[in-house]
PDB file of C-alpha atoms in Angstrom:
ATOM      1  CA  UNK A   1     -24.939 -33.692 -10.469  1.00  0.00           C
ATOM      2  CA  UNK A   2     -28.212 -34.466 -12.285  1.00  0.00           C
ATOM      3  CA  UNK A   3     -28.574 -37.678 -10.259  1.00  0.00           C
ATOM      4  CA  UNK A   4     -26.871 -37.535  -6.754  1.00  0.00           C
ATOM      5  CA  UNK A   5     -26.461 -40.874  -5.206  1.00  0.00           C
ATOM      6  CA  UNK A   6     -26.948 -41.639  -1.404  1.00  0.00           C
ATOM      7  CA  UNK A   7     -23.635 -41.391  -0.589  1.00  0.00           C
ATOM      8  CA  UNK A   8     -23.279 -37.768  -2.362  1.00  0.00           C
ATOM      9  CA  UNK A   9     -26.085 -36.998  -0.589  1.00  0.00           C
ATOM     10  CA  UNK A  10     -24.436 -38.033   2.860  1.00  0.00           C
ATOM     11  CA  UNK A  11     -20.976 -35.843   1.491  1.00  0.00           C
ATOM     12  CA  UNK A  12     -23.128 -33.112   0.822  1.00  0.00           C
ATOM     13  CA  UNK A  13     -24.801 -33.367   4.399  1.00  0.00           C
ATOM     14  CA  UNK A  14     -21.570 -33.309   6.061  1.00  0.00           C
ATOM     15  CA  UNK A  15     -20.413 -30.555   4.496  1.00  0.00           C
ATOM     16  CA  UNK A  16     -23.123 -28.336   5.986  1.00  0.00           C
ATOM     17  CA  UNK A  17     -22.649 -29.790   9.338  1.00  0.00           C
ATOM     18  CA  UNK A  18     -19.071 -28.881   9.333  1.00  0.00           C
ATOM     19  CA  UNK A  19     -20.107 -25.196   7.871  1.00  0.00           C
ATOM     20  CA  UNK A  20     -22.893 -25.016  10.803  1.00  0.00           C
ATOM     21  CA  UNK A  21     -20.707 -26.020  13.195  1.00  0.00           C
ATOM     22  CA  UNK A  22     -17.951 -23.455  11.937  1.00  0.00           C
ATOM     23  CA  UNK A  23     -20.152 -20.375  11.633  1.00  0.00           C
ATOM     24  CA  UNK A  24     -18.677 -18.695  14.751  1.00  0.00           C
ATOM     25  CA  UNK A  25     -14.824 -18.658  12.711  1.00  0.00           C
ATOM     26  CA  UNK A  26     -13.336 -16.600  11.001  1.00  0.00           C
ATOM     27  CA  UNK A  27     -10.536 -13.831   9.694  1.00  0.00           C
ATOM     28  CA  UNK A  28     -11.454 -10.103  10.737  1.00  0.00           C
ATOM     29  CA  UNK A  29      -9.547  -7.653   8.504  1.00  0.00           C
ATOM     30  CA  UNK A  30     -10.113  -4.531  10.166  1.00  0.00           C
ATOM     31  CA  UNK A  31     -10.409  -1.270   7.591  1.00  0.00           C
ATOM     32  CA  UNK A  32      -7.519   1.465   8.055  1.00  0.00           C
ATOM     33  CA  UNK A  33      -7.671   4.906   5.969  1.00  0.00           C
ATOM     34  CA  UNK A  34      -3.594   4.974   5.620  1.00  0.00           C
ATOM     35  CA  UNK A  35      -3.476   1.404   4.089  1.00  0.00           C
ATOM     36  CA  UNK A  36      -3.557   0.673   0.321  1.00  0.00           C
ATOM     37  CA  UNK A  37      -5.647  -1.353  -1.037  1.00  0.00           C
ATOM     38  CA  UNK A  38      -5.903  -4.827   0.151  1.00  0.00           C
ATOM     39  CA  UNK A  39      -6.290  -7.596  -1.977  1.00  0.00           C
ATOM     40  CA  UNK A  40      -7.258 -11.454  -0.721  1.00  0.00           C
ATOM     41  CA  UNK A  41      -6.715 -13.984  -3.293  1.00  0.00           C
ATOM     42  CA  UNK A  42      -7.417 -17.694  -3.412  1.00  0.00           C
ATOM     43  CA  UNK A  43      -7.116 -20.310  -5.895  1.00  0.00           C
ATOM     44  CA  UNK A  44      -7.944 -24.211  -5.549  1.00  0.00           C
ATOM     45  CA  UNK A  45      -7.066 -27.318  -7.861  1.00  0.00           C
ATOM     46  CA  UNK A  46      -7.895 -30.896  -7.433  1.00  0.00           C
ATOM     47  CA  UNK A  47      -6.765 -34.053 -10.252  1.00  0.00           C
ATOM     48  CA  UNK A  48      -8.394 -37.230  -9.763  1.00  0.00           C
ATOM     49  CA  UNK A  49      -6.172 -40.246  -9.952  1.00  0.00           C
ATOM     50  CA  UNK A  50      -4.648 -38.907 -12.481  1.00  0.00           C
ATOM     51  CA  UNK A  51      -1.133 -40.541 -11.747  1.00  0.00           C
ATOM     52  CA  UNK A  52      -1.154 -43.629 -13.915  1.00  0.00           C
ATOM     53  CA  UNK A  53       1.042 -45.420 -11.818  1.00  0.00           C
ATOM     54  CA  UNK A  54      -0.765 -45.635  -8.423  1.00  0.00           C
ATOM     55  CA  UNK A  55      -4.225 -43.679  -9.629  1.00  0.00           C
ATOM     56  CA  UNK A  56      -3.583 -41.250  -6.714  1.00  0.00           C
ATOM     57  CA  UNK A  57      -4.994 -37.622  -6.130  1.00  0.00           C
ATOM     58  CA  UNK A  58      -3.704 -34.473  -6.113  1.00  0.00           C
ATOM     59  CA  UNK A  59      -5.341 -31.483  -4.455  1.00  0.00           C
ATOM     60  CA  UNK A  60      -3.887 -28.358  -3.054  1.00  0.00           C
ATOM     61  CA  UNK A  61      -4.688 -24.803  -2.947  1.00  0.00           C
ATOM     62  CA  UNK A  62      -3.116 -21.203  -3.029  1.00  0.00           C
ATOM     63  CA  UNK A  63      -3.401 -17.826  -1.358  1.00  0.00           C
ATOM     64  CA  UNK A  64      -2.355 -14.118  -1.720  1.00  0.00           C
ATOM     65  CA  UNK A  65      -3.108 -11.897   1.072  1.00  0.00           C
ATOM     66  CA  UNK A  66      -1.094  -8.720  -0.304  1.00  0.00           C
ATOM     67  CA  UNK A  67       2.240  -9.938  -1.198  1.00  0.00           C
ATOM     68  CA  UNK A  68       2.117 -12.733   1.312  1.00  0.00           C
ATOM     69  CA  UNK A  69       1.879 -16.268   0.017  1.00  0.00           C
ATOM     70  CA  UNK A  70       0.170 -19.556   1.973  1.00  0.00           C
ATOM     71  CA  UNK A  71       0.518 -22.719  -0.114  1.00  0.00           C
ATOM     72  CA  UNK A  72      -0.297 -26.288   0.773  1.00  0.00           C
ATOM     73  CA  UNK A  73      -0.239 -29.297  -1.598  1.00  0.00           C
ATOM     74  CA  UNK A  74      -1.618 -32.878  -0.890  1.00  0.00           C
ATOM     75  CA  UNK A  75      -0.979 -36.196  -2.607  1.00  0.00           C
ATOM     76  CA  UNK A  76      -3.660 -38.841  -1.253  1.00  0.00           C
ATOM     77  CA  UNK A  77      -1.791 -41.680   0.691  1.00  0.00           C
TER      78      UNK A  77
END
């Protein structure tokens, strides 16, 4: 964004206040010699009203965590 507006500024502000306020979370994925590799995998999408019919989002993401699978898909109400 070559010219953020106020309010992307304010989005963008509240992002880092959620991150700061988040810090302490996380996933711990402790090492172990006997294990294979492990892989970690994520992918994210998002279309912008790009149903004709009611101009409605889509977002969702995917991830792999070996061979499991976590999957969540959103239509905006």
């Amino acid at each position: 964004m070559s010219r953020p507006r106020a309010v992307d500024l304010r989005a963008a502000r509240r992002v880092l206040q959620y991150l700061r306020g988040t810090e302490q979370l996380g996933l711990l994925f402790k090492y172990a010699e006997d294990a294979e590799c492990t892989t970690l995998r994520a992918f994210a999408d998002a279309d912008w009203a790009n149903d004709p019919v009611q101009r409605k989002s889509t977002t969702g993401y995917i991830v792999f965590f070996n061979e499991a699978v976590g999957v969540c898909a959103q239509a905006a109400s």
